[in-house]
PDB file of C-alpha atoms in Angstrom:
ATOM      1  CA  MET A1078       0.187  -0.029  -0.025  1.00 38.00           C
ATOM      2  CA  ASN A1079       1.314   3.491  -0.895  1.00 40.00           C
ATOM      3  CA  GLU A1080       2.274   5.121   2.254  1.00 41.00           C
ATOM      4  CA  ILE A1081       0.229   8.508   2.931  1.00 42.00           C
ATOM      5  CA  THR A1082       2.568  11.290   3.433  1.00 48.00           C
ATOM      6  CA  ASP A1083       0.067  14.206   3.233  1.00 77.00           C
ATOM      7  CA  THR A1084      -3.608  14.495   4.713  1.00 92.00           C
ATOM      8  CA  LEU A1085      -6.485  15.445   2.629  1.00 95.00           C
ATOM      9  CA  ALA A1086      -8.710  18.803   2.747  1.00 96.00           C
ATOM     10  CA  VAL A1087     -12.014  17.519   1.918  1.00 98.00           C
ATOM     11  CA  LEU A1088     -15.736  19.131   1.274  1.00 98.00           C
ATOM     12  CA  ALA A1089     -18.815  17.631   2.490  1.00 98.00           C
ATOM     13  CA  VAL A1090     -21.762  18.733   0.551  1.00 98.00           C
ATOM     14  CA  ASP A1091     -25.307  18.106   1.772  1.00 97.00           C
ATOM     15  CA  ASP A1092     -28.589  20.255   2.141  1.00 96.00           C
ATOM     16  CA  GLU A1093     -29.799  18.110   4.931  1.00 96.00           C
ATOM     17  CA  PRO A1094     -27.989  19.545   8.280  1.00 96.00           C
ATOM     18  CA  PRO A1095     -28.027  16.254  10.309  1.00 96.00           C
ATOM     19  CA  ALA A1096     -26.704  14.355   7.587  1.00 97.00           C
ATOM     20  CA  LEU A1097     -24.012  16.782   6.762  1.00 97.00           C
ATOM     21  CA  ASP A1098     -23.016  17.103  10.469  1.00 97.00           C
ATOM     22  CA  GLU A1099     -22.736  13.283  10.342  1.00 97.00           C
ATOM     23  CA  LEU A1100     -20.524  13.277   7.229  1.00 97.00           C
ATOM     24  CA  ALA A1101     -18.511  15.755   8.542  1.00 97.00           C
ATOM     25  CA  PHE A1102     -18.269  14.119  11.905  1.00 97.00           C
ATOM     26  CA  LEU A1103     -17.252  11.038  10.350  1.00 97.00           C
ATOM     27  CA  LEU A1104     -14.474  12.319   7.971  1.00 97.00           C
ATOM     28  CA  ARG A1105     -13.230  14.306  10.632  1.00 97.00           C
ATOM     29  CA  ALA A1106     -12.241  11.246  12.350  1.00 96.00           C
ATOM     30  CA  ARG A1107     -10.366   9.721  10.019  1.00 95.00           C
ATOM     31  CA  PRO A1108      -6.383   9.856   9.956  1.00 95.00           C
ATOM     32  CA  GLU A1109      -6.325  10.649   6.456  1.00 95.00           C
ATOM     33  CA  VAL A1110      -8.510  14.016   6.282  1.00 96.00           C
ATOM     34  CA  GLY A1111      -6.529  17.166   7.807  1.00 95.00           C
ATOM     35  CA  HIS A1112      -9.412  19.810   6.930  1.00 96.00           C
ATOM     36  CA  VAL A1113     -13.038  19.502   6.317  1.00 97.00           C
ATOM     37  CA  HIS A1114     -15.099  22.083   4.905  1.00 97.00           C
ATOM     38  CA  THR A1115     -18.813  22.099   4.922  1.00 97.00           C
ATOM     39  CA  ALA A1116     -21.837  23.133   2.575  1.00 97.00           C
ATOM     40  CA  GLY A1117     -25.377  23.124   2.447  1.00 97.00           C
ATOM     41  CA  GLU A1118     -26.232  23.322  -1.017  1.00 95.00           C
ATOM     42  CA  ALA A1119     -24.279  22.862  -4.379  1.00 95.00           C
ATOM     43  CA  THR A1120     -23.890  26.744  -5.574  1.00 94.00           C
ATOM     44  CA  THR A1121     -21.945  27.307  -1.954  1.00 95.00           C
ATOM     45  CA  ALA A1122     -19.793  24.302  -2.512  1.00 96.00           C
ATOM     46  CA  LEU A1123     -18.746  25.594  -6.043  1.00 95.00           C
ATOM     47  CA  ARG A1124     -17.999  28.694  -4.736  1.00 94.00           C
ATOM     48  CA  LEU A1125     -15.541  27.071  -2.150  1.00 95.00           C
ATOM     49  CA  LEU A1126     -14.251  24.707  -5.144  1.00 95.00           C
ATOM     50  CA  GLN A1127     -13.156  27.424  -7.193  1.00 93.00           C
ATOM     51  CA  GLY A1128     -11.063  28.926  -4.644  1.00 91.00           C
ATOM     52  CA  GLY A1129      -8.763  25.681  -4.919  1.00 90.00           C
ATOM     53  CA  GLY A1130      -7.245  23.648  -2.340  1.00 93.00           C
ATOM     54  CA  ILE A1131      -9.625  20.731  -2.153  1.00 96.00           C
ATOM     55  CA  ASP A1132      -8.750  17.523  -2.615  1.00 96.00           C
ATOM     56  CA  ALA A1133     -12.053  15.819  -2.780  1.00 97.00           C
ATOM     57  CA  VAL A1134     -15.661  16.063  -2.319  1.00 98.00           C
ATOM     58  CA  PHE A1135     -18.062  13.894  -0.630  1.00 98.00           C
ATOM     59  CA  LEU A1136     -21.405  14.726  -2.546  1.00 96.00           C
ATOM     60  CA  ASP A1137     -25.244  14.144  -1.943  1.00 96.00           C
ATOM     61  CA  ILE A1138     -26.964  13.724  -4.888  1.00 94.00           C
ATOM     62  CA  SER A1139     -30.681  15.212  -4.200  1.00 94.00           C
ATOM     63  CA  MET A1140     -30.242  18.901  -3.586  1.00 94.00           C
ATOM     64  CA  PRO A1141     -32.562  22.018  -4.290  1.00 92.00           C
ATOM     65  CA  GLY A1142     -31.305  23.911  -7.094  1.00 92.00           C
ATOM     66  CA  LEU A1143     -27.938  22.631  -8.502  1.00 93.00           C
ATOM     67  CA  ASP A1144     -27.668  18.743  -7.705  1.00 94.00           C
ATOM     68  CA  GLY A1145     -25.063  16.847  -7.290  1.00 95.00           C
ATOM     69  CA  LEU A1146     -24.691  15.092 -10.345  1.00 94.00           C
ATOM     70  CA  GLU A1147     -24.879  18.308 -12.043  1.00 95.00           C
ATOM     71  CA  LEU A1148     -22.187  19.947  -9.857  1.00 96.00           C
ATOM     72  CA  ALA A1149     -19.751  16.723 -10.267  1.00 94.00           C
ATOM     73  CA  GLY A1150     -20.293  17.447 -14.097  1.00 94.00           C
ATOM     74  CA  ILE A1151     -19.033  21.025 -13.609  1.00 95.00           C
ATOM     75  CA  LEU A1152     -16.265  19.801 -11.637  1.00 94.00           C
ATOM     76  CA  ARG A1153     -14.851  17.474 -14.515  1.00 89.00           C
ATOM     77  CA  ASN A1154     -14.244  20.921 -16.647  1.00 90.00           C
ATOM     78  CA  PHE A1155     -11.882  22.369 -13.624  1.00 92.00           C
ATOM     79  CA  ALA A1156      -8.014  22.117 -14.780  1.00 89.00           C
ATOM     80  CA  THR A1157      -7.277  19.754 -11.675  1.00 90.00           C
ATOM     81  CA  PRO A1158     -10.892  18.520 -10.579  1.00 92.00           C
ATOM     82  CA  PRO A1159     -11.186  17.252  -7.110  1.00 95.00           C
ATOM     83  CA  ASP A1160     -12.100  13.840  -6.561  1.00 94.00           C
ATOM     84  CA  VAL A1161     -15.981  12.950  -6.109  1.00 94.00           C
ATOM     85  CA  VAL A1162     -17.579  10.611  -3.988  1.00 94.00           C
ATOM     86  CA  PHE A1163     -21.324  10.412  -3.914  1.00 94.00           C
ATOM     87  CA  VAL A1164     -23.049   9.871  -0.574  1.00 95.00           C
ATOM     88  CA  THR A1165     -26.732   9.296  -1.152  1.00 92.00           C
ATOM     89  CA  ALA A1166     -29.846   7.473  -0.306  1.00 91.00           C
ATOM     90  CA  HIS A1167     -30.338   6.767  -3.994  1.00 85.00           C
ATOM     91  CA  ASP A1168     -29.019   3.268  -5.103  1.00 79.00           C
ATOM     92  CA  ASP A1169     -30.163   3.592  -8.928  1.00 78.00           C
ATOM     93  CA  ARG A1170     -27.934   6.470 -10.112  1.00 81.00           C
ATOM     94  CA  ALA A1171     -24.484   4.825  -9.749  1.00 77.00           C
ATOM     95  CA  VAL A1172     -24.243   4.391 -13.539  1.00 72.00           C
ATOM     96  CA  SER A1173     -24.714   8.238 -14.203  1.00 80.00           C
ATOM     97  CA  ALA A1174     -22.265   8.838 -11.292  1.00 81.00           C
ATOM     98  CA  PHE A1175     -19.472   6.684 -12.399  1.00 76.00           C
ATOM     99  CA  ASP A1176     -19.884   8.227 -15.951  1.00 77.00           C
ATOM    100  CA  LEU A1177     -19.047  11.473 -14.348  1.00 83.00           C
ATOM    101  CA  GLY A1178     -15.803   9.855 -13.151  1.00 81.00           C
ATOM    102  CA  ALA A1179     -16.657   9.319  -9.425  1.00 86.00           C
ATOM    103  CA  VAL A1180     -14.130   7.483  -7.299  1.00 85.00           C
ATOM    104  CA  ASP A1181     -16.946   5.713  -5.170  1.00 85.00           C
ATOM    105  CA  TYR A1182     -20.611   5.818  -4.559  1.00 87.00           C
ATOM    106  CA  VAL A1183     -21.287   5.466  -0.912  1.00 89.00           C
ATOM    107  CA  LEU A1184     -24.925   4.740   0.128  1.00 88.00           C
ATOM    108  CA  LYS A1185     -27.242   5.952   3.129  1.00 91.00           C
ATOM    109  CA  PRO A1186     -27.459   5.325   6.136  1.00 91.00           C
ATOM    110  CA  LEU A1187     -23.821   6.028   6.319  1.00 93.00           C
ATOM    111  CA  ARG A1188     -21.730   3.210   7.509  1.00 90.00           C
ATOM    112  CA  GLU A1189     -18.519   4.228   9.418  1.00 92.00           C
ATOM    113  CA  GLU A1190     -16.231   1.302   7.954  1.00 89.00           C
ATOM    114  CA  ARG A1191     -17.933   2.139   4.222  1.00 88.00           C
ATOM    115  CA  LEU A1192     -17.005   5.401   4.247  1.00 93.00           C
ATOM    116  CA  ALA A1193     -13.533   5.044   5.679  1.00 91.00           C
ATOM    117  CA  GLU A1194     -12.827   2.785   2.534  1.00 87.00           C
ATOM    118  CA  ALA A1195     -13.747   5.782   0.287  1.00 89.00           C
ATOM    119  CA  VAL A1196     -11.393   7.863   2.014  1.00 93.00           C
ATOM    120  CA  ARG A1197      -8.547   5.472   1.801  1.00 89.00           C
ATOM    121  CA  ARG A1198      -8.980   5.175  -1.899  1.00 84.00           C
ATOM    122  CA  ILE A1199      -8.706   8.730  -2.310  1.00 90.00           C
ATOM    123  CA  ALA A1200      -5.419   9.098  -0.150  1.00 89.00           C
ATOM    124  CA  GLN A1201      -3.805   5.989  -2.153  1.00 82.00           C
ATOM    125  CA  ARG A1202      -4.892   7.909  -5.259  1.00 81.00           C
ATOM    126  CA  ARG A1203      -3.034  10.722  -4.350  1.00 79.00           C
ATOM    127  CA  ALA A1204      -0.234   9.690  -2.610  1.00 73.00           C
ATOM    128  CA  PRO A1205       2.853   9.603  -4.611  1.00 59.00           C
ATOM    129  CA  ALA A1206       3.883   6.277  -6.158  1.00 45.00           C
ATOM    130  CA  THR A1207       6.375   4.097  -4.043  1.00 42.00           C
ATOM    131  CA  GLY A1208       7.109   1.257  -6.792  1.00 41.00           C
ATOM    132  CA  THR A1209       5.348  -1.102  -4.134  1.00 38.00           C
ATOM    133  CA  ASP A1210       2.517  -3.803  -4.966  1.00 42.00           C
ATOM    134  CA  THR A1211      -0.093  -1.389  -6.173  1.00 41.00           C
ATOM    135  CA  THR A1212      -0.934  -0.488 -10.011  1.00 47.00           C
ATOM    136  CA  PRO A1213      -0.444   3.411 -10.407  1.00 46.00           C
ATOM    137  CA  GLY A1214      -3.752   4.757 -11.568  1.00 62.00           C
ATOM    138  CA  ASP A1215      -5.467   1.186 -10.855  1.00 76.00           C
ATOM    139  CA  GLU A1216      -8.930   2.011 -10.699  1.00 80.00           C
ATOM    140  CA  VAL A1217     -11.424   0.288  -8.085  1.00 78.00           C
ATOM    141  CA  ILE A1218     -15.212  -0.814  -8.381  1.00 83.00           C
ATOM    142  CA  PRO A1219     -16.912  -1.173  -5.154  1.00 77.00           C
ATOM    143  CA  VAL A1220     -19.311  -4.035  -5.024  1.00 80.00           C
ATOM    144  CA  GLU A1221     -22.108  -4.346  -2.766  1.00 72.00           C
ATOM    145  CA  LEU A1222     -23.770  -7.570  -1.519  1.00 67.00           C
ATOM    146  CA  GLY A1223     -25.676  -8.524   1.238  1.00 64.00           C
ATOM    147  CA  GLY A1224     -24.408  -5.071   3.146  1.00 62.00           C
ATOM    148  CA  ILE A1225     -20.775  -6.082   2.334  1.00 65.00           C
ATOM    149  CA  THR A1226     -18.384  -3.998   0.371  1.00 68.00           C
ATOM    150  CA  THR A1227     -15.706  -5.766  -1.562  1.00 74.00           C
ATOM    151  CA  LEU A1228     -13.329  -3.386  -3.510  1.00 77.00           C
ATOM    152  CA  VAL A1229     -12.247  -5.109  -6.914  1.00 85.00           C
ATOM    153  CA  PRO A1230      -8.979  -3.476  -8.619  1.00 86.00           C
ATOM    154  CA  ARG A1231      -9.596  -3.096 -12.373  1.00 90.00           C
ATOM    155  CA  SER A1232      -6.001  -4.746 -12.633  1.00 90.00           C
ATOM    156  CA  SER A1233      -7.770  -8.095 -11.458  1.00 92.00           C
ATOM    157  CA  VAL A1234     -10.437  -8.101 -14.014  1.00 95.00           C
ATOM    158  CA  ARG A1235      -9.677 -10.676 -16.615  1.00 95.00           C
ATOM    159  CA  TRP A1236     -12.982  -9.852 -18.759  1.00 95.00           C
ATOM    160  CA  VAL A1237     -16.201  -7.915 -18.452  1.00 97.00           C
ATOM    161  CA  GLU A1238     -19.574  -9.621 -19.719  1.00 96.00           C
ATOM    162  CA  ALA A1239     -22.467  -7.241 -20.565  1.00 94.00           C
ATOM    163  CA  ASP A1240     -25.659  -8.106 -18.596  1.00 91.00           C
ATOM    164  CA  GLY A1241     -28.344  -5.668 -19.559  1.00 86.00           C
ATOM    165  CA  ASP A1242     -27.559  -2.033 -17.660  1.00 84.00           C
ATOM    166  CA  TYR A1243     -25.170  -4.230 -15.586  1.00 88.00           C
ATOM    167  CA  ALA A1244     -21.651  -5.660 -16.435  1.00 92.00           C
ATOM    168  CA  ARG A1245     -20.378  -8.773 -14.889  1.00 93.00           C
ATOM    169  CA  LEU A1246     -16.460  -8.332 -13.904  1.00 94.00           C
ATOM    170  CA  HIS A1247     -14.536 -11.340 -13.930  1.00 94.00           C
ATOM    171  CA  THR A1248     -11.690 -11.991 -12.301  1.00 92.00           C
ATOM    172  CA  ASP A1249      -9.386 -15.193 -11.258  1.00 89.00           C
ATOM    173  CA  THR A1250     -11.349 -16.188  -8.047  1.00 87.00           C
ATOM    174  CA  ALA A1251     -15.214 -14.757  -8.718  1.00 88.00           C
ATOM    175  CA  SER A1252     -17.206 -12.565 -10.622  1.00 89.00           C
ATOM    176  CA  HIS A1253     -19.058  -9.457  -9.731  1.00 89.00           C
ATOM    177  CA  LEU A1254     -22.250  -7.821 -10.925  1.00 89.00           C
ATOM    178  CA  VAL A1255     -22.060  -4.155 -10.764  1.00 87.00           C
ATOM    179  CA  ARG A1256     -24.507  -1.430 -11.916  1.00 82.00           C
ATOM    180  CA  ILE A1257     -22.383  -0.067 -14.347  1.00 86.00           C
ATOM    181  CA  PRO A1258     -22.997  -0.457 -18.382  1.00 88.00           C
ATOM    182  CA  LEU A1259     -19.934  -2.379 -20.428  1.00 91.00           C
ATOM    183  CA  SER A1260     -20.073   0.694 -22.815  1.00 89.00           C
ATOM    184  CA  SER A1261     -19.076   3.072 -19.804  1.00 87.00           C
ATOM    185  CA  LEU A1262     -16.223   0.638 -19.053  1.00 90.00           C
ATOM    186  CA  GLU A1263     -15.189   0.223 -22.409  1.00 90.00           C
ATOM    187  CA  SER A1264     -14.156   3.933 -22.626  1.00 86.00           C
ATOM    188  CA  ARG A1265     -13.307   4.461 -18.710  1.00 85.00           C
ATOM    189  CA  TRP A1266     -10.886   0.981 -19.270  1.00 90.00           C
ATOM    190  CA  ALA A1267      -9.440   1.629 -22.831  1.00 87.00           C
ATOM    191  CA  ASP A1268      -6.068   3.486 -21.679  1.00 84.00           C
ATOM    192  CA  ALA A1269      -5.562   0.739 -19.086  1.00 88.00           C
ATOM    193  CA  GLY A1270      -5.478  -2.116 -22.142  1.00 91.00           C
ATOM    194  CA  PHE A1271      -9.037  -3.147 -22.295  1.00 94.00           C
ATOM    195  CA  LEU A1272     -10.554  -3.598 -25.933  1.00 94.00           C
ATOM    196  CA  ARG A1273     -14.072  -4.392 -26.902  1.00 95.00           C
ATOM    197  CA  VAL A1274     -14.321  -7.831 -29.007  1.00 95.00           C
ATOM    198  CA  HIS A1275     -17.880  -8.049 -28.913  1.00 96.00           C
ATOM    199  CA  ARG A1276     -21.286  -6.407 -27.991  1.00 95.00           C
ATOM    200  CA  SER A1277     -21.173  -8.526 -24.840  1.00 96.00           C
ATOM    201  CA  TYR A1278     -17.624  -8.617 -23.903  1.00 97.00           C
ATOM    202  CA  LEU A1279     -14.418  -6.715 -23.036  1.00 97.00           C
ATOM    203  CA  VAL A1280     -11.078  -7.966 -22.268  1.00 96.00           C
ATOM    204  CA  ALA A1281      -7.945  -7.240 -20.658  1.00 94.00           C
ATOM    205  CA  LEU A1282      -5.742  -7.296 -23.699  1.00 92.00           C
ATOM    206  CA  PRO A1283      -2.495  -8.599 -21.733  1.00 91.00           C
ATOM    207  CA  LEU A1284      -4.474 -11.749 -20.565  1.00 92.00           C
ATOM    208  CA  VAL A1285      -5.214 -12.843 -24.376  1.00 91.00           C
ATOM    209  CA  THR A1286      -3.157 -15.790 -25.352  1.00 89.00           C
ATOM    210  CA  GLY A1287      -4.222 -15.947 -28.913  1.00 87.00           C
ATOM    211  CA  ILE A1288      -7.369 -15.978 -31.388  1.00 88.00           C
ATOM    212  CA  ARG A1289      -8.678 -18.780 -33.285  1.00 88.00           C
ATOM    213  CA  SER A1290     -11.188 -19.841 -35.581  1.00 90.00           C
ATOM    214  CA  VAL A1291     -14.288 -21.849 -34.680  1.00 88.00           C
ATOM    215  CA  GLY A1292     -16.757 -22.582 -37.421  1.00 84.00           C
ATOM    216  CA  SER A1293     -17.349 -19.220 -39.447  1.00 84.00           C
ATOM    217  CA  GLY A1294     -16.336 -17.225 -36.302  1.00 87.00           C
ATOM    218  CA  LEU A1295     -13.478 -16.278 -34.096  1.00 91.00           C
ATOM    219  CA  VAL A1296     -12.966 -16.693 -30.353  1.00 94.00           C
ATOM    220  CA  VAL A1297     -10.311 -14.870 -28.484  1.00 92.00           C
ATOM    221  CA  CYS A1298      -8.666 -17.153 -25.921  1.00 92.00           C
ATOM    222  CA  MET A1299      -7.738 -15.741 -22.339  1.00 92.00           C
ATOM    223  CA  ARG A1300      -4.766 -16.968 -20.414  1.00 89.00           C
ATOM    224  CA  PRO A1301      -6.074 -19.792 -18.019  1.00 87.00           C
ATOM    225  CA  VAL A1302      -5.986 -19.865 -13.753  1.00 84.00           C
ATOM    226  CA  GLY A1303      -4.426 -22.591 -12.633  1.00 81.00           C
ATOM    227  CA  ASP A1304      -5.329 -25.930 -14.050  1.00 78.00           C
ATOM    228  CA  GLU A1305      -8.510 -24.616 -15.435  1.00 81.00           C
ATOM    229  CA  ALA A1306      -9.611 -24.827 -19.187  1.00 82.00           C
ATOM    230  CA  PRO A1307      -8.697 -21.407 -21.002  1.00 82.00           C
ATOM    231  CA  VAL A1308     -11.726 -19.296 -21.367  1.00 91.00           C
ATOM    232  CA  GLU A1309     -12.715 -18.380 -25.231  1.00 94.00           C
ATOM    233  CA  LEU A1310     -15.059 -15.761 -25.826  1.00 95.00           C
ATOM    234  CA  PRO A1311     -16.746 -14.795 -29.274  1.00 95.00           C
ATOM    235  CA  VAL A1312     -15.277 -11.919 -31.506  1.00 95.00           C
ATOM    236  CA  SER A1313     -17.581  -9.835 -33.695  1.00 94.00           C
ATOM    237  CA  ARG A1314     -16.549  -9.288 -37.205  1.00 91.00           C
ATOM    238  CA  ARG A1315     -16.694  -5.510 -36.483  1.00 92.00           C
ATOM    239  CA  HIS A1316     -13.867  -5.841 -33.678  1.00 91.00           C
ATOM    240  CA  THR A1317     -11.646  -8.566 -35.539  1.00 90.00           C
ATOM    241  CA  ARG A1318      -9.544  -6.110 -37.123  1.00 89.00           C
ATOM    242  CA  GLU A1319      -8.858  -3.828 -34.319  1.00 90.00           C
ATOM    243  CA  LEU A1320      -8.068  -6.714 -32.348  1.00 89.00           C
ATOM    244  CA  LYS A1321      -5.595  -8.350 -34.449  1.00 86.00           C
ATOM    245  CA  ASP A1322      -3.795  -4.927 -34.749  1.00 84.00           C
ATOM    246  CA  ARG A1323      -3.528  -4.571 -31.170  1.00 83.00           C
ATOM    247  CA  LEU A1324      -2.314  -8.200 -30.364  1.00 80.00           C
ATOM    248  CA  ILE A1325       0.536  -7.700 -33.217  1.00 71.00           C
ATOM    249  CA  ARG A1326       1.369  -3.995 -31.907  1.00 64.00           C
ATOM    250  CA  GLY A1327       1.441  -5.258 -28.632  1.00 57.00           C
ATOM    251  CA  PRO A1328       4.426  -6.583 -26.511  1.00 42.00           C
ATOM    252  CA  MET A1329       2.459  -9.467 -24.569  1.00 42.00           C
ATOM    253  CA  GLN A1330       1.554 -12.259 -27.131  1.00 40.00           C
ATOM    254  CA  SER A1331       1.008 -13.090 -30.843  1.00 37.00           C
ATOM    255  CA  TRP A1332      -2.261 -14.348 -32.184  1.00 38.00           C
ATOM    256  CA  THR A1333      -3.102 -17.761 -33.919  1.00 39.00           C
ATOM    257  CA  SER A1334      -5.571 -19.244 -36.288  1.00 36.00           C
ATOM    258  CA  ARG A1335      -6.107 -22.747 -36.876  1.00 33.00           C
TER     259      ARG A1335
END
């Protein structure tokens, strides 16, 4: 884990005073946080943010006037935008939140340990790289199941499968359903070596061992885990050329056809 050398300056935004007081209290209790600013609505928050010096915003969604999603959209245009964590009672806005580049999405009622995870993620993102076992810029996807949050690093994902408006992240040990469409992950993870090979599949190119013909189509072969059989995923015609070009250009493997 990266060593945290500097504390964070954060802004808590919520139009309900009790909720704002609780959020600010929990943030002040975190050792990673040095100073907590507060705002009771988004317009005041925007004025504070325009003054600079704030590392992260913990932001409610439903507020009068400018709502949290609209404020996050404005922050994306900042030269150096703060990290954004949504803290909300709405469990159906995660897709929009992650499309806006949110670092995390924390559901109310607040749980101290869940908020602590969000703070740690921001601190690690902003800590200087040390050459340890973390991957620089490695995005982490929070997965909620039965009240337990699991943080899934992007670097552990082998491929992603579309499931309606959701996506299923496949790792070496499990699969996780998240409320994020495949198209969003395709654009967000393109620079991290992920490529769309089919309308239903996004793959990590460094884990591709080759492609081969099956009937009139192609499949992409994923590196096996242990003694398990290799996973083969279909490749659509429209994605074939880009896949071959990327594999040929890349240093990780060649493609074969038989």
